[in-house]
């Protein structure tokens, strides 16, 4: 199990789950601070602007670019010709319902139980 993770000093977290085992607290956190750019926003930028603004991506967004979005490659022409509606569909993140959030919390609890 990872004991320590380094994040940007401006990161802000929300506690998802906290559990005390043998006098030690184990805390599951979610990073809630958002850097200036998301991975999808960065993908949609022209190549020269991507180079200029690459430092605005968080380490997590860089990870997403290497993993979840490694298959996404738009040409400069495709980016220019993309309608605002197409861009909006790519940029909109799914908002989870209370039921979906509750189900996620149950899954996290199961994972925590399996860890201990």
CSV table of C-alpha atoms in Angstrom, one decimal:
chain,number,residue,atom,x,y,z
A,1,UNK,CA,0.0,0.0,0.0
A,2,UNK,CA,1.2,3.5,-0.8
A,3,UNK,CA,2.2,5.4,2.3
A,4,UNK,CA,2.8,8.8,0.9
A,5,UNK,CA,1.7,10.6,-2.2
A,6,UNK,CA,3.1,14.0,-3.3
A,7,UNK,CA,0.7,16.5,-4.8
A,8,UNK,CA,1.0,20.1,-5.9
A,9,UNK,CA,1.1,22.4,-2.9
A,10,UNK,CA,-2.1,24.1,-4.0
A,11,UNK,CA,-4.1,20.9,-4.0
A,12,UNK,CA,-7.4,20.7,-2.1
A,13,UNK,CA,-8.9,17.4,-1.0
A,14,UNK,CA,-12.2,16.0,0.2
A,15,UNK,CA,-12.2,13.2,2.7
A,16,UNK,CA,-14.1,10.2,1.2
A,17,UNK,CA,-13.6,7.7,3.9
A,18,UNK,CA,-11.7,7.7,7.2
A,19,UNK,CA,-11.0,4.5,9.2
A,20,UNK,CA,-9.1,3.9,12.4
A,21,UNK,CA,-7.3,0.5,12.5
A,22,UNK,CA,-4.9,-0.4,15.4
A,23,UNK,CA,-4.6,3.2,16.4
A,24,UNK,CA,-3.8,4.4,12.9
A,25,UNK,CA,-6.0,6.4,10.6
A,26,UNK,CA,-6.3,5.4,7.0
A,27,UNK,CA,-7.9,8.1,4.9
A,28,UNK,CA,-9.2,8.0,1.3
A,29,UNK,CA,-9.1,11.4,-0.3
A,30,UNK,CA,-10.4,12.8,-3.5
A,31,UNK,CA,-8.5,15.8,-5.1
A,32,UNK,CA,-11.1,18.5,-5.7
A,33,UNK,CA,-8.8,21.4,-6.7
A,34,UNK,CA,-8.9,21.9,-10.5
A,35,UNK,CA,-5.9,23.2,-12.4
A,36,UNK,CA,-6.5,25.6,-15.2
A,37,UNK,CA,-6.8,22.9,-17.9
A,38,UNK,CA,-8.4,19.5,-18.0
A,39,UNK,CA,-6.9,16.8,-20.3
A,40,UNK,CA,-9.8,17.2,-22.8
A,41,UNK,CA,-9.5,21.0,-22.9
A,42,UNK,CA,-5.8,20.6,-23.6
A,43,UNK,CA,-6.4,18.1,-26.4
A,44,UNK,CA,-8.7,20.6,-28.1
A,45,UNK,CA,-6.1,23.4,-28.1
A,46,UNK,CA,-4.0,24.2,-31.2
A,47,UNK,CA,-0.6,22.5,-31.0
A,48,UNK,CA,1.3,25.8,-30.4
A,49,UNK,CA,-1.0,26.7,-27.5
A,50,UNK,CA,-0.7,23.2,-26.1
A,51,UNK,CA,3.1,23.7,-25.9
A,52,UNK,CA,2.7,27.1,-24.2
A,53,UNK,CA,0.1,25.9,-21.6
A,54,UNK,CA,1.4,22.4,-20.8
A,55,UNK,CA,2.4,23.5,-17.3
A,56,UNK,CA,-1.2,24.2,-16.5
A,57,UNK,CA,-2.1,20.5,-16.5
A,58,UNK,CA,-2.1,18.7,-13.1
A,59,UNK,CA,-0.2,15.5,-12.7
A,60,UNK,CA,-3.5,13.7,-12.7
A,61,UNK,CA,-4.5,15.3,-16.0
A,62,UNK,CA,-1.1,14.3,-17.5
A,63,UNK,CA,-1.8,10.7,-16.3
A,64,UNK,CA,-5.2,10.8,-18.1
A,65,UNK,CA,-3.5,12.0,-21.3
A,66,UNK,CA,-1.1,9.0,-21.1
A,67,UNK,CA,-3.8,6.4,-20.3
A,68,UNK,CA,-7.5,7.2,-20.8
A,69,UNK,CA,-7.0,9.6,-23.7
A,70,UNK,CA,-3.9,8.1,-25.4
A,71,UNK,CA,-6.1,7.1,-28.4
A,72,UNK,CA,-7.5,10.6,-28.9
A,73,UNK,CA,-5.7,12.4,-31.7
A,74,UNK,CA,-7.4,15.3,-33.5
A,75,UNK,CA,-5.6,16.9,-36.4
A,76,UNK,CA,-5.2,20.7,-36.4
A,77,UNK,CA,-7.8,20.8,-39.2
A,78,UNK,CA,-10.3,18.6,-37.2
A,79,UNK,CA,-9.9,21.0,-34.2
A,80,UNK,CA,-10.5,24.0,-36.3
A,81,UNK,CA,-13.6,22.5,-38.0
A,82,UNK,CA,-15.1,21.1,-34.8
A,83,UNK,CA,-18.4,22.7,-34.0
A,84,UNK,CA,-19.1,24.3,-30.6
A,85,UNK,CA,-21.7,21.6,-29.9
A,86,UNK,CA,-19.1,18.9,-30.6
A,87,UNK,CA,-16.6,20.6,-28.3
A,88,UNK,CA,-19.3,21.1,-25.6
A,89,UNK,CA,-20.1,17.3,-25.7
A,90,UNK,CA,-16.4,16.5,-25.2
A,91,UNK,CA,-16.0,19.0,-22.4
A,92,UNK,CA,-19.1,18.2,-20.4
A,93,UNK,CA,-18.3,15.9,-17.5
A,94,UNK,CA,-21.0,13.6,-16.1
A,95,UNK,CA,-22.6,14.8,-13.0
A,96,UNK,CA,-23.4,11.8,-10.7
A,97,UNK,CA,-26.8,11.4,-9.0
A,98,UNK,CA,-27.2,10.9,-5.3
A,99,UNK,CA,-27.9,7.2,-6.0
A,100,UNK,CA,-24.7,6.8,-8.1
A,101,UNK,CA,-22.6,8.6,-5.4
A,102,UNK,CA,-24.1,6.3,-2.8
A,103,UNK,CA,-23.2,3.2,-4.9
A,104,UNK,CA,-19.6,4.5,-5.3
A,105,UNK,CA,-19.4,5.0,-1.6
A,106,UNK,CA,-20.5,1.4,-1.0
A,107,UNK,CA,-17.8,0.2,-3.5
A,108,UNK,CA,-15.2,2.2,-1.7
A,109,UNK,CA,-16.3,0.7,1.6
A,110,UNK,CA,-15.9,-2.8,0.2
A,111,UNK,CA,-12.4,-2.0,-1.1
A,112,UNK,CA,-11.5,-0.7,2.3
A,113,UNK,CA,-12.8,-3.8,4.1
A,114,UNK,CA,-10.8,-6.0,1.7
A,115,UNK,CA,-7.6,-4.0,2.5
A,116,UNK,CA,-7.9,-4.7,6.2
